[in-house]
CSV table of C-alpha atoms and ligand atoms in Angstrom, one decimal:
chain,number,residue,atom,x,y,z
A,11,MET,CA,45.9,-78.9,7.4
A,12,PRO,CA,46.1,-78.0,3.8
A,13,SER,CA,48.4,-74.9,2.9
A,14,TYR,CA,45.6,-72.5,1.8
A,15,GLN,CA,42.3,-72.0,3.4
A,16,ARG,CA,39.5,-69.9,2.2
A,17,PRO,CA,39.3,-66.6,4.0
A,18,PRO,CA,37.1,-66.4,7.1
A,19,GLY,CA,33.5,-65.6,6.5
A,20,THR,CA,33.5,-67.2,2.9
A,21,GLN,CA,32.2,-70.5,1.6
A,22,ASP,CA,33.1,-73.2,-1.2
A,23,ILE,CA,29.7,-74.0,-2.7
A,24,LEU,CA,30.4,-77.5,-3.7
A,25,PRO,CA,28.5,-79.4,-6.4
A,26,GLU,CA,26.5,-81.1,-3.9
A,27,ASP,CA,25.2,-78.0,-2.7
A,28,GLN,CA,24.4,-76.5,-6.0
A,29,PRO,CA,20.8,-77.8,-6.4
A,30,TYR,CA,19.9,-75.8,-3.3
A,31,TRP,CA,21.2,-72.7,-4.8
A,32,ASN,CA,19.7,-73.5,-8.3
A,33,ARG,CA,16.3,-73.8,-6.7
A,34,VAL,CA,16.5,-70.5,-4.8
A,35,ARG,CA,17.8,-68.6,-7.7
A,36,SER,CA,15.6,-70.2,-10.2
A,37,LEU,CA,12.4,-69.5,-8.1
A,38,SER,CA,13.4,-66.1,-7.2
A,39,LYS,CA,14.0,-65.1,-10.9
A,40,HIS,CA,10.8,-66.8,-11.8
A,41,LEU,CA,8.7,-65.1,-9.2
A,42,ALA,CA,10.2,-61.7,-9.9
A,43,GLU,CA,9.6,-62.0,-13.6
A,44,LEU,CA,6.0,-63.2,-13.0
A,45,ALA,CA,5.6,-59.9,-11.2
A,46,GLY,CA,6.9,-57.8,-14.1
A,47,PHE,CA,10.4,-57.2,-12.4
A,48,GLU,CA,13.3,-56.9,-15.0
A,49,ARG,CA,16.9,-57.9,-14.3
A,50,ILE,CA,19.5,-55.5,-13.7
A,51,ASP,CA,23.3,-56.2,-12.9
A,52,THR,CA,25.5,-53.5,-11.5
A,53,PRO,CA,29.1,-53.7,-10.8
A,54,ILE,CA,30.3,-55.5,-7.8
A,55,PHE,CA,32.4,-52.5,-6.7
A,56,GLU,CA,31.3,-48.9,-6.9
A,57,ALA,CA,32.8,-45.5,-5.9
A,58,THR,CA,32.9,-45.5,-2.1
A,59,GLU,CA,30.9,-42.5,-2.0
A,60,VAL,CA,27.8,-44.4,-3.3
A,61,PHE,CA,27.6,-46.4,-0.5
A,62,ALA,CA,28.7,-44.0,2.1
A,63,ARG,CA,25.8,-41.6,1.0
A,64,GLY,CA,23.5,-44.3,-0.1
A,65,ILE,CA,23.7,-46.4,3.0
A,66,GLY,CA,24.7,-43.7,5.2
A,67,GLN,CA,27.6,-42.6,7.6
A,68,GLY,CA,26.5,-43.6,11.1
A,69,THR,CA,25.3,-47.3,10.0
A,70,ASP,CA,27.4,-50.4,11.1
A,71,VAL,CA,27.7,-51.3,7.5
A,72,VAL,CA,29.5,-48.1,6.3
A,73,ASP,CA,31.5,-47.4,9.5
A,74,LYS,CA,32.7,-50.8,10.2
A,75,GLU,CA,32.0,-53.4,7.6
A,76,MET,CA,32.9,-52.1,4.1
A,77,TYR,CA,35.6,-53.7,2.0
A,78,THR,CA,37.2,-50.4,0.8
A,79,PHE,CA,40.3,-50.2,-1.3
A,80,VAL,CA,42.1,-47.9,-3.6
A,81,ASP,CA,42.8,-49.2,-7.2
A,82,LYS,CA,46.0,-48.4,-9.4
A,83,GLY,CA,44.2,-45.2,-10.6
A,84,GLY,CA,43.8,-44.0,-7.3
A,85,ARG,CA,40.0,-44.4,-7.2
A,86,ASP,CA,38.4,-45.0,-3.9
A,87,LEU,CA,36.2,-48.1,-4.5
A,88,THR,CA,34.3,-50.5,-2.1
A,89,LEU,CA,32.9,-53.9,-2.8
A,90,ARG,CA,29.1,-53.6,-2.6
A,91,PRO,CA,27.8,-54.5,0.9
A,92,GLU,CA,24.3,-54.4,-0.6
A,93,PHE,CA,22.4,-53.7,-3.9
A,94,THR,CA,20.0,-50.6,-3.4
A,95,ALA,CA,22.6,-47.7,-3.5
A,96,GLY,CA,24.3,-49.2,-6.7
A,97,VAL,CA,20.9,-50.0,-8.4
A,98,VAL,CA,19.7,-46.3,-7.8
A,99,ARG,CA,23.0,-45.0,-9.0
A,100,ALA,CA,22.5,-47.1,-12.3
A,101,TYR,CA,18.8,-45.8,-12.4
A,102,ILE,CA,19.8,-42.3,-12.3
A,103,GLU,CA,22.9,-42.8,-14.6
A,104,ASN,CA,21.2,-44.5,-17.3
A,105,GLY,CA,18.1,-42.2,-17.3
A,106,LEU,CA,15.7,-45.1,-16.3
A,107,HIS,CA,13.7,-42.6,-14.6
A,108,VAL,CA,12.4,-41.4,-18.1
A,109,GLU,CA,11.2,-44.8,-18.8
A,110,VAL,CA,7.9,-46.2,-17.9
A,111,LYS,CA,7.2,-45.8,-14.2
A,112,PRO,CA,7.4,-47.5,-11.9
A,113,GLN,CA,10.7,-49.4,-12.7
A,114,LYS,CA,10.7,-52.9,-11.3
A,115,LEU,CA,14.2,-54.1,-11.0
A,116,TYR,CA,15.8,-57.3,-9.4
A,117,SER,CA,19.3,-58.7,-9.1
A,118,ILE,CA,21.1,-61.6,-7.6
A,119,GLY,CA,24.7,-61.7,-6.7
A,120,PRO,CA,27.4,-61.5,-4.1
A,121,THR,CA,27.7,-58.7,-1.5
A,122,PHE,CA,30.5,-58.1,0.9
A,123,ARG,CA,30.5,-57.0,4.7
A,124,TYR,CA,33.4,-57.2,7.1
A,125,ASP,CA,31.1,-58.9,9.7
A,126,ARG,CA,32.0,-61.1,12.5
A,127,PRO,CA,31.5,-64.5,10.8
A,128,GLN,CA,29.3,-67.1,12.6
A,129,ALA,CA,26.3,-69.4,11.6
A,130,GLY,CA,24.4,-67.6,9.0
A,131,ARG,CA,26.8,-64.5,9.0
A,132,TYR,CA,29.4,-64.4,6.3
A,133,ARG,CA,31.8,-61.9,4.9
A,134,GLN,CA,30.9,-62.7,1.3
A,135,PHE,CA,27.2,-63.6,1.1
A,136,THR,CA,24.6,-63.5,-1.8
A,137,GLN,CA,21.6,-61.4,-2.1
A,138,PHE,CA,18.3,-61.5,-4.2
A,139,ASN,CA,17.3,-57.8,-4.4
A,140,ALA,CA,14.1,-56.2,-5.7
A,141,GLU,CA,13.4,-52.5,-5.9
A,142,ILE,CA,10.3,-50.7,-7.3
A,143,LEU,CA,11.4,-47.1,-8.4
A,144,GLY,CA,9.1,-44.1,-9.0
A,145,GLU,CA,6.0,-45.0,-7.1
A,146,GLN,CA,4.5,-43.9,-3.8
A,147,ASP,CA,1.5,-46.4,-3.9
A,148,PRO,CA,1.6,-48.8,-0.8
A,149,ALA,CA,0.6,-51.3,-3.4
A,150,ALA,CA,4.2,-51.1,-4.4
A,151,ASP,CA,5.3,-52.0,-0.8
A,152,LEU,CA,2.8,-54.8,-1.1
A,153,GLU,CA,4.1,-56.3,-4.3
A,154,ILE,CA,7.7,-56.2,-2.6
A,155,MET,CA,6.5,-57.8,0.4
A,156,THR,CA,4.4,-60.5,-1.6
A,157,LEU,CA,7.3,-61.3,-3.7
A,158,VAL,CA,9.5,-62.6,-0.9
A,159,TRP,CA,6.5,-64.2,0.9
A,160,ASP,CA,6.0,-66.1,-2.2
A,161,LEU,CA,9.5,-67.1,-2.4
A,162,TYR,CA,9.6,-68.6,1.1
A,163,ALA,CA,6.1,-70.2,0.7
A,164,GLY,CA,7.3,-71.7,-2.6
A,165,LEU,CA,10.4,-73.1,-0.9
A,166,GLY,CA,8.0,-75.0,1.6
A,167,PHE,CA,8.6,-72.6,4.4
A,168,ARG,CA,5.5,-72.5,6.8
A,169,ASP,CA,4.2,-70.1,9.6
A,170,LEU,CA,5.4,-66.9,7.9
A,171,GLU,CA,4.9,-63.7,9.4
A,172,PHE,CA,6.3,-60.2,8.6
A,173,GLN,CA,7.8,-57.9,11.1
A,174,LEU,CA,6.3,-54.5,10.3
A,175,ASN,CA,6.7,-50.9,11.2
A,176,SER,CA,6.4,-47.5,9.8
A,177,THR,CA,9.4,-45.0,10.4
A,178,GLY,CA,7.4,-42.1,9.1
A,179,CYS,CA,9.1,-39.4,6.9
A,180,PRO,CA,11.2,-36.2,7.4
A,181,ARG,CA,8.0,-34.2,8.1
A,182,CYS,CA,6.8,-36.3,11.1
A,183,ARG,CA,9.8,-38.1,12.4
A,184,PRO,CA,11.6,-35.3,14.1
A,185,THR,CA,8.6,-34.8,16.4
A,186,TYR,CA,8.9,-38.7,17.3
A,187,VAL,CA,12.8,-38.1,17.7
A,188,LYS,CA,12.2,-35.3,20.0
A,189,ALA,CA,9.7,-37.3,22.2
A,190,LEU,CA,12.0,-40.4,22.1
A,191,LYS,CA,15.1,-38.3,23.4
A,192,THR,CA,13.0,-36.4,25.9
A,193,TYR,CA,11.9,-39.9,27.3
A,194,TYR,CA,15.5,-41.1,27.2
A,195,GLU,CA,16.8,-38.1,29.0
A,196,LYS,CA,14.8,-39.2,32.0
A,197,HIS,CA,16.7,-42.5,31.9
A,198,ASP,CA,20.0,-41.2,31.3
A,199,GLY,CA,22.0,-43.2,33.7
A,200,GLU,CA,20.3,-46.4,33.1
A,201,ILE,CA,21.2,-46.9,29.3
A,202,CYS,CA,24.3,-48.5,27.8
A,203,GLU,CA,27.0,-46.5,26.5
A,204,ASP,CA,26.3,-47.5,22.8
A,205,CYS,CA,22.7,-45.9,23.4
A,206,GLN,CA,24.2,-42.7,24.7
A,207,ARG,CA,26.1,-42.3,21.5
A,208,ARG,CA,23.1,-43.4,19.3
A,209,LEU,CA,21.1,-40.6,20.9
A,210,GLU,CA,23.4,-38.2,19.4
A,211,ARG,CA,24.1,-39.5,16.1
A,212,SER,CA,21.3,-41.7,15.2
A,213,PRO,CA,18.5,-41.7,17.9
A,214,LEU,CA,16.1,-44.2,16.1
A,215,ARG,CA,19.0,-47.0,16.5
A,216,VAL,CA,18.4,-46.9,20.5
A,217,LEU,CA,15.1,-49.1,19.5
A,218,ASP,CA,17.0,-52.0,18.2
A,219,CYS,CA,19.5,-52.0,21.1
A,220,LYS,CA,20.1,-55.5,22.4
A,221,GLU,CA,21.7,-54.7,25.7
A,222,GLU,CA,19.9,-56.1,28.8
A,223,GLN,CA,20.0,-53.1,30.7
A,224,CYS,CA,18.1,-51.0,27.9
A,225,GLN,CA,15.3,-53.5,27.6
A,226,PRO,CA,12.9,-52.4,30.4
A,227,ILE,CA,13.3,-48.7,29.3
A,228,LEU,CA,12.7,-49.7,25.7
A,229,GLU,CA,9.6,-51.4,26.6
A,230,LYS,CA,7.9,-48.1,27.6
A,231,ALA,CA,9.5,-46.0,25.1
A,232,PRO,CA,7.2,-44.0,22.8
A,233,ARG,CA,6.2,-45.7,19.6
A,234,ILE,CA,6.6,-44.1,16.2
A,235,ILE,CA,3.4,-45.1,14.8
A,236,ASP,CA,1.5,-42.9,17.4
A,237,TYR,CA,3.5,-39.9,15.7
A,238,LEU,CA,3.0,-40.4,12.0
A,239,CYS,CA,1.6,-37.7,9.9
A,240,GLU,CA,-1.6,-38.0,7.9
A,241,GLU,CA,0.1,-39.2,4.9
A,242,CYS,CA,2.4,-41.6,6.5
A,243,ALA,CA,-0.5,-43.1,8.8
A,244,GLU,CA,-2.7,-43.2,5.6
A,245,HIS,CA,0.0,-45.2,3.7
A,246,PHE,CA,0.6,-47.5,6.6
A,247,SER,CA,-3.2,-48.4,7.2
A,248,SER,CA,-3.5,-49.0,3.6
A,249,LEU,CA,-0.7,-51.4,3.4
A,250,ARG,CA,-1.9,-53.3,6.4
A,251,GLU,CA,-5.4,-53.5,4.9
A,252,TYR,CA,-3.9,-54.9,1.7
A,253,LEU,CA,-1.7,-57.5,3.7
A,254,ASP,CA,-4.9,-58.5,5.5
A,255,LEU,CA,-6.7,-58.8,2.2
A,256,LEU,CA,-4.0,-61.2,0.8
A,257,ASP,CA,-3.8,-63.0,4.0
A,258,ARG,CA,-0.1,-62.3,4.7
A,259,ARG,CA,0.4,-62.1,8.2
A,260,TYR,CA,2.3,-59.5,10.2
A,261,VAL,CA,3.0,-58.4,13.7
A,262,LEU,CA,3.7,-54.8,14.5
A,263,ASN,CA,7.4,-54.2,15.7
A,264,HIS,CA,7.8,-50.9,17.1
A,265,ARG,CA,11.5,-51.5,17.4
A,266,LEU,CA,12.1,-52.3,13.7
A,267,VAL,CA,13.8,-49.1,12.4
A,268,ARG,CA,16.5,-47.8,9.9
A,269,GLY,CA,18.3,-44.9,11.3
A,270,LEU,CA,18.5,-42.6,8.3
A,271,ASP,CA,16.3,-39.9,7.1
A,272,TYR,CA,16.0,-41.1,3.3
A,273,TYR,CA,14.4,-44.2,4.8
A,274,THR,CA,10.7,-43.5,4.9
A,275,LYS,CA,7.5,-45.1,5.9
A,276,THR,CA,7.5,-48.9,5.5
A,277,VAL,CA,10.1,-50.9,7.1
A,278,PHE,CA,9.8,-54.9,7.5
A,279,GLU,CA,11.6,-58.2,7.9
A,280,VAL,CA,10.8,-61.9,7.8
A,281,TRP,CA,12.5,-63.9,10.8
A,282,ALA,CA,13.3,-67.4,11.1
A,283,SER,CA,14.2,-69.3,14.1
A,284,GLY,CA,17.3,-71.5,14.2
A,285,ILE,CA,19.8,-69.7,12.2
A,286,GLY,CA,22.4,-69.2,14.9
A,287,ALA,CA,22.1,-65.7,16.3
A,288,GLN,CA,21.0,-64.3,12.9
A,289,SER,CA,17.2,-64.7,12.4
A,290,ALA,CA,16.3,-62.1,9.6
A,291,LEU,CA,15.8,-63.9,6.4
A,292,CYS,CA,15.3,-60.6,4.6
A,293,GLY,CA,15.0,-56.8,5.2
A,294,GLY,CA,13.3,-54.2,3.4
A,295,GLY,CA,11.3,-50.8,3.2
A,296,ARG,CA,10.7,-47.7,1.6
A,297,TYR,CA,13.5,-45.0,0.8
A,298,ASP,CA,11.7,-42.1,-0.7
A,299,GLY,CA,14.8,-39.7,-0.2
A,300,LEU,CA,17.6,-41.9,-1.6
A,301,ALA,CA,17.7,-41.1,-5.3
A,302,GLU,CA,17.8,-37.2,-4.6
A,303,LEU,CA,20.5,-37.9,-2.2
A,304,LEU,CA,22.5,-39.5,-4.8
A,305,GLY,CA,22.0,-36.6,-7.3
A,306,GLY,CA,18.8,-37.9,-9.0
A,307,PRO,CA,15.4,-36.6,-9.4
A,308,GLU,CA,12.8,-37.1,-6.5
A,309,THR,CA,12.0,-40.8,-6.9
A,310,PRO,CA,10.1,-42.7,-4.3
A,311,GLY,CA,11.4,-46.2,-4.0
A,312,VAL,CA,10.7,-49.4,-2.0
A,313,GLY,CA,12.7,-52.6,-1.8
A,314,VAL,CA,13.9,-55.7,-0.3
A,315,ALA,CA,17.2,-57.7,0.1
A,316,VAL,CA,17.1,-61.5,0.7
A,317,GLY,CA,19.9,-63.4,2.1
A,318,LEU,CA,20.3,-66.8,0.1
A,319,GLU,CA,22.7,-68.5,2.6
A,320,ARG,CA,20.2,-68.2,5.3
A,321,ILE,CA,17.4,-69.6,3.1
A,322,ILE,CA,19.6,-72.4,2.4
A,323,ILE,CA,20.1,-73.1,6.0
A,324,MET,CA,16.5,-73.2,6.6
A,325,MET,CA,16.0,-75.6,3.6
A,326,ASN,CA,18.3,-78.0,5.2
A,327,GLU,CA,16.9,-77.6,8.6
A,328,LEU,CA,13.3,-78.2,7.2
A,329,GLY,CA,14.4,-81.0,5.2
A,330,VAL,CA,13.4,-79.1,1.9
A,331,LYS,CA,15.0,-81.2,-0.9
A,332,PRO,CA,15.6,-79.5,-4.2
A,333,PRO,CA,15.4,-81.3,-7.5
A,334,ALA,CA,18.4,-83.4,-8.4
A,335,PRO,CA,20.7,-81.8,-10.9
A,336,ALA,CA,20.7,-83.0,-14.5
A,337,ARG,CA,23.4,-85.4,-15.2
A,338,PRO,CA,24.6,-87.3,-18.3
A,339,ASP,CA,22.6,-90.6,-18.4
A,340,ILE,CA,25.1,-92.2,-20.9
A,341,PHE,CA,28.8,-93.3,-20.6
A,342,LEU,CA,31.0,-94.2,-23.5
A,343,ALA,CA,33.6,-96.9,-22.8
A,344,TYR,CA,35.7,-98.6,-25.4
A,345,LEU,CA,38.8,-100.6,-25.9
A,346,GLY,CA,41.5,-99.8,-28.5
A,347,ARG,CA,42.5,-96.7,-30.6
A,348,ALA,CA,39.9,-96.6,-33.4
A,349,PRO,CA,37.0,-97.3,-31.1
A,350,ARG,CA,38.2,-94.5,-28.9
A,351,LYS,CA,38.2,-92.1,-31.9
A,352,LYS,CA,34.8,-93.3,-32.7
A,353,CYS,CA,33.6,-92.7,-29.1
A,354,LEU,CA,34.8,-89.3,-29.4
A,355,GLU,CA,32.9,-88.6,-32.4
A,356,LEU,CA,29.8,-90.1,-30.8
A,357,MET,CA,30.4,-87.8,-27.8
A,358,ALA,CA,30.3,-84.6,-30.1
A,359,GLU,CA,27.3,-86.1,-32.1
A,360,LEU,CA,25.2,-86.9,-28.9
A,361,ARG,CA,25.8,-83.5,-27.4
A,362,ARG,CA,24.9,-81.7,-30.8
A,363,ALA,CA,21.7,-83.8,-30.3
A,364,ASP,CA,21.4,-82.4,-26.7
A,365,VAL,CA,22.0,-85.8,-25.1
A,366,GLY,CA,24.3,-85.6,-22.0
A,367,VAL,CA,27.1,-88.1,-22.3
A,368,TYR,CA,30.5,-88.8,-20.4
A,369,PHE,CA,33.4,-90.1,-22.2
A,370,ALA,CA,36.0,-92.4,-20.5
A,371,MET,CA,39.1,-90.5,-20.1
A,372,GLY,CA,42.5,-92.2,-19.5
A,373,ARG,CA,44.5,-93.9,-22.0
A,374,GLU,CA,44.7,-97.8,-22.3
A,375,ARG,CA,42.2,-98.2,-19.5
A,376,GLY,CA,40.6,-101.7,-18.9
A,377,LEU,CA,36.9,-102.3,-19.4
A,378,ARG,CA,36.3,-103.1,-15.9
A,379,SER,CA,37.7,-99.7,-14.6
A,380,GLN,CA,35.7,-97.9,-17.2
A,381,LEU,CA,32.5,-99.8,-16.2
A,382,ARG,CA,33.2,-98.9,-12.5
A,383,GLU,CA,33.4,-95.4,-13.3
A,384,ALA,CA,30.1,-95.7,-15.3
A,385,ASP,CA,28.5,-97.2,-12.2
A,386,LYS,CA,29.7,-94.6,-9.8
A,387,ARG,CA,28.3,-91.9,-12.1
A,388,GLU,CA,24.9,-93.6,-12.1
A,389,VAL,CA,24.3,-93.4,-15.9
A,390,ARG,CA,21.4,-95.6,-17.3
A,391,TYR,CA,23.4,-96.9,-20.4
A,392,THR,CA,26.9,-97.6,-21.3
A,393,ILE,CA,27.9,-97.8,-24.7
A,394,ILE,CA,30.8,-100.4,-25.1
A,395,LEU,CA,32.9,-100.2,-28.5
A,396,GLY,CA,35.7,-102.5,-29.3
A,397,GLU,CA,37.3,-103.4,-32.5
A,398,ASN,CA,34.9,-106.2,-33.3
A,399,GLU,CA,31.8,-103.9,-32.6
A,400,LEU,CA,33.3,-101.3,-34.9
A,401,ASP,CA,33.9,-103.8,-37.7
A,402,SER,CA,30.2,-105.1,-37.5
A,403,GLY,CA,29.0,-101.5,-37.3
A,404,LYS,CA,27.4,-102.1,-34.1
A,405,ALA,CA,27.8,-100.8,-30.5
A,406,ALA,CA,26.9,-102.9,-27.4
A,407,VAL,CA,24.4,-100.9,-25.2
A,408,ARG,CA,24.4,-102.0,-21.6
A,409,ASP,CA,21.5,-101.1,-19.4
A,410,MET,CA,23.2,-100.4,-16.1
A,411,LYS,CA,20.2,-101.4,-13.8
A,412,SER,CA,19.2,-104.5,-15.3
A,413,GLY,CA,22.6,-105.5,-16.9
A,414,ASP,CA,20.9,-106.6,-20.0
A,415,GLN,CA,22.9,-105.8,-23.3
A,416,VAL,CA,21.6,-105.2,-26.8
A,417,ASP,CA,23.6,-104.4,-30.0
A,418,VAL,CA,22.6,-101.1,-31.7
A,419,ASP,CA,23.5,-100.3,-35.3
A,420,LEU,CA,26.1,-97.5,-34.9
A,421,ASN,CA,24.1,-95.3,-37.6
A,422,LEU,CA,21.0,-95.6,-35.3
A,423,LEU,CA,22.5,-95.1,-32.0
A,424,VAL,CA,21.9,-91.4,-31.5
A,425,THR,CA,18.3,-92.0,-32.3
A,426,TRP,CA,18.0,-94.9,-30.2
A,427,LEU,CA,19.4,-93.0,-27.3
A,428,ARG,CA,17.5,-90.0,-27.8
A,429,GLU,CA,14.3,-92.0,-27.5
A,430,ARG,CA,15.2,-93.4,-24.3
A,431,VAL,CA,17.1,-90.8,-22.1
B,524,AMP,P1,20.5,-55.8,5.5
B,524,AMP,O1,20.7,-55.1,4.3
B,524,AMP,O2,21.2,-55.9,6.8
B,524,AMP,O3,18.8,-55.7,5.9
B,524,AMP,O4,20.4,-57.3,5.0
B,524,AMP,C1,19.5,-58.0,4.4
B,524,AMP,C2,19.5,-59.4,4.2
B,524,AMP,O5,20.9,-59.9,3.9
B,524,AMP,C3,19.3,-59.9,5.6
B,524,AMP,O6,18.1,-60.2,6.1
B,524,AMP,C4,20.1,-61.5,5.6
B,524,AMP,O7,19.3,-62.2,5.0
B,524,AMP,C5,21.2,-61.1,4.6
B,524,AMP,N1,22.4,-60.7,5.2
B,524,AMP,C6,23.0,-59.6,5.8
B,524,AMP,N2,24.2,-59.6,6.3
B,524,AMP,C7,24.5,-60.9,6.1
B,524,AMP,C8,25.8,-61.8,6.3
B,524,AMP,N3,26.8,-61.0,6.9
B,524,AMP,N4,25.8,-62.9,6.2
B,524,AMP,C9,24.9,-63.5,5.5
B,524,AMP,N5,23.5,-63.0,5.2
B,524,AMP,C10,23.5,-61.6,5.4
């Protein structure tokens, strides 16, 4: 056992895993920019208050999962457990609300939650996050949903389907909450302890209870979409119409909720089977009350957060192979001090010409050992330079596949190689 191990719930992303990460990062960036999203990077830590208010007391994330610390200046800070609250804070602080509306912003980076580690669930994980700020139009919800759909489809995931619900707004939700509570009061003795607590603090959360004893009760519980006000109902039906129009499949899931008042209207997820207990590939929705809550102007918003680790697990499961990484095609081998120096010059010159190259490191190595390394690195050509070659002004160039060797004039070597790799 090595003396030090990575902390529980973290990962080392080794070179062999990087092609998967590059593929997901570059496709998400490409699709976001294609849809007019612009990148925003916010700090990895924020004042704790930003998340406590922006995600909300009473959520598991804020109550149990935040990495919170006091810095040497006595500030109460937290490693971001998600992006939205920080992005909205930046939107307000930098006056983005006076720019063209809506603002379409995306980010990619690490997020932290003190969660119970298991397959697909980490303490440091990576999110691709997209937000549309300053627009109520259900077309904004559609754009956010299409963005993640296109990402999964582009990676080769099939049989996609959204889980979809509307959670109303502060105008219509209280009527629903009342009906839900009245219904649950009739089943008082039958529900789990957590749900009894939830009914007090965050009643909508009873809907995503996983306890077996609550399931029969949940099945017959009133459904929020039967209680939507005209505006929310109209927003929801437009969104569904647009999803149908673009052939993006969804199922209505009456149990999909977010517990807090500033989450409004649309809520959605995409699920995947086979990622341990964790099946949500992404989660998103509308939060028309959030900016005001963080001290900004009234700003409707809709966004999504996509977990990259879960995507990569899926890619592996489905056998989706990312493109191989670009590695140098050339290896510089030599014998003797002067040839070694010449190879260092060649190395610099080739890289200036944008040609990737390995230099054989280690002093006084035999040619066989250098060629073995070249072989392991799977290069196409090995340049071999000894005193004789240097004197004659030519380098031996070995084609590593065929084993053929040709002499190439040292002055023409860079051009010769550039034409071939
Ligand atoms: P949430 O804000 O909880 O809806 O999370 C958004 C997305 O982030 C989820 O759909 C997951 O893909 C991912 N995610 C959340 N928590 C974790 C975690 N602990 N480990 C890995 N991915 C996570």
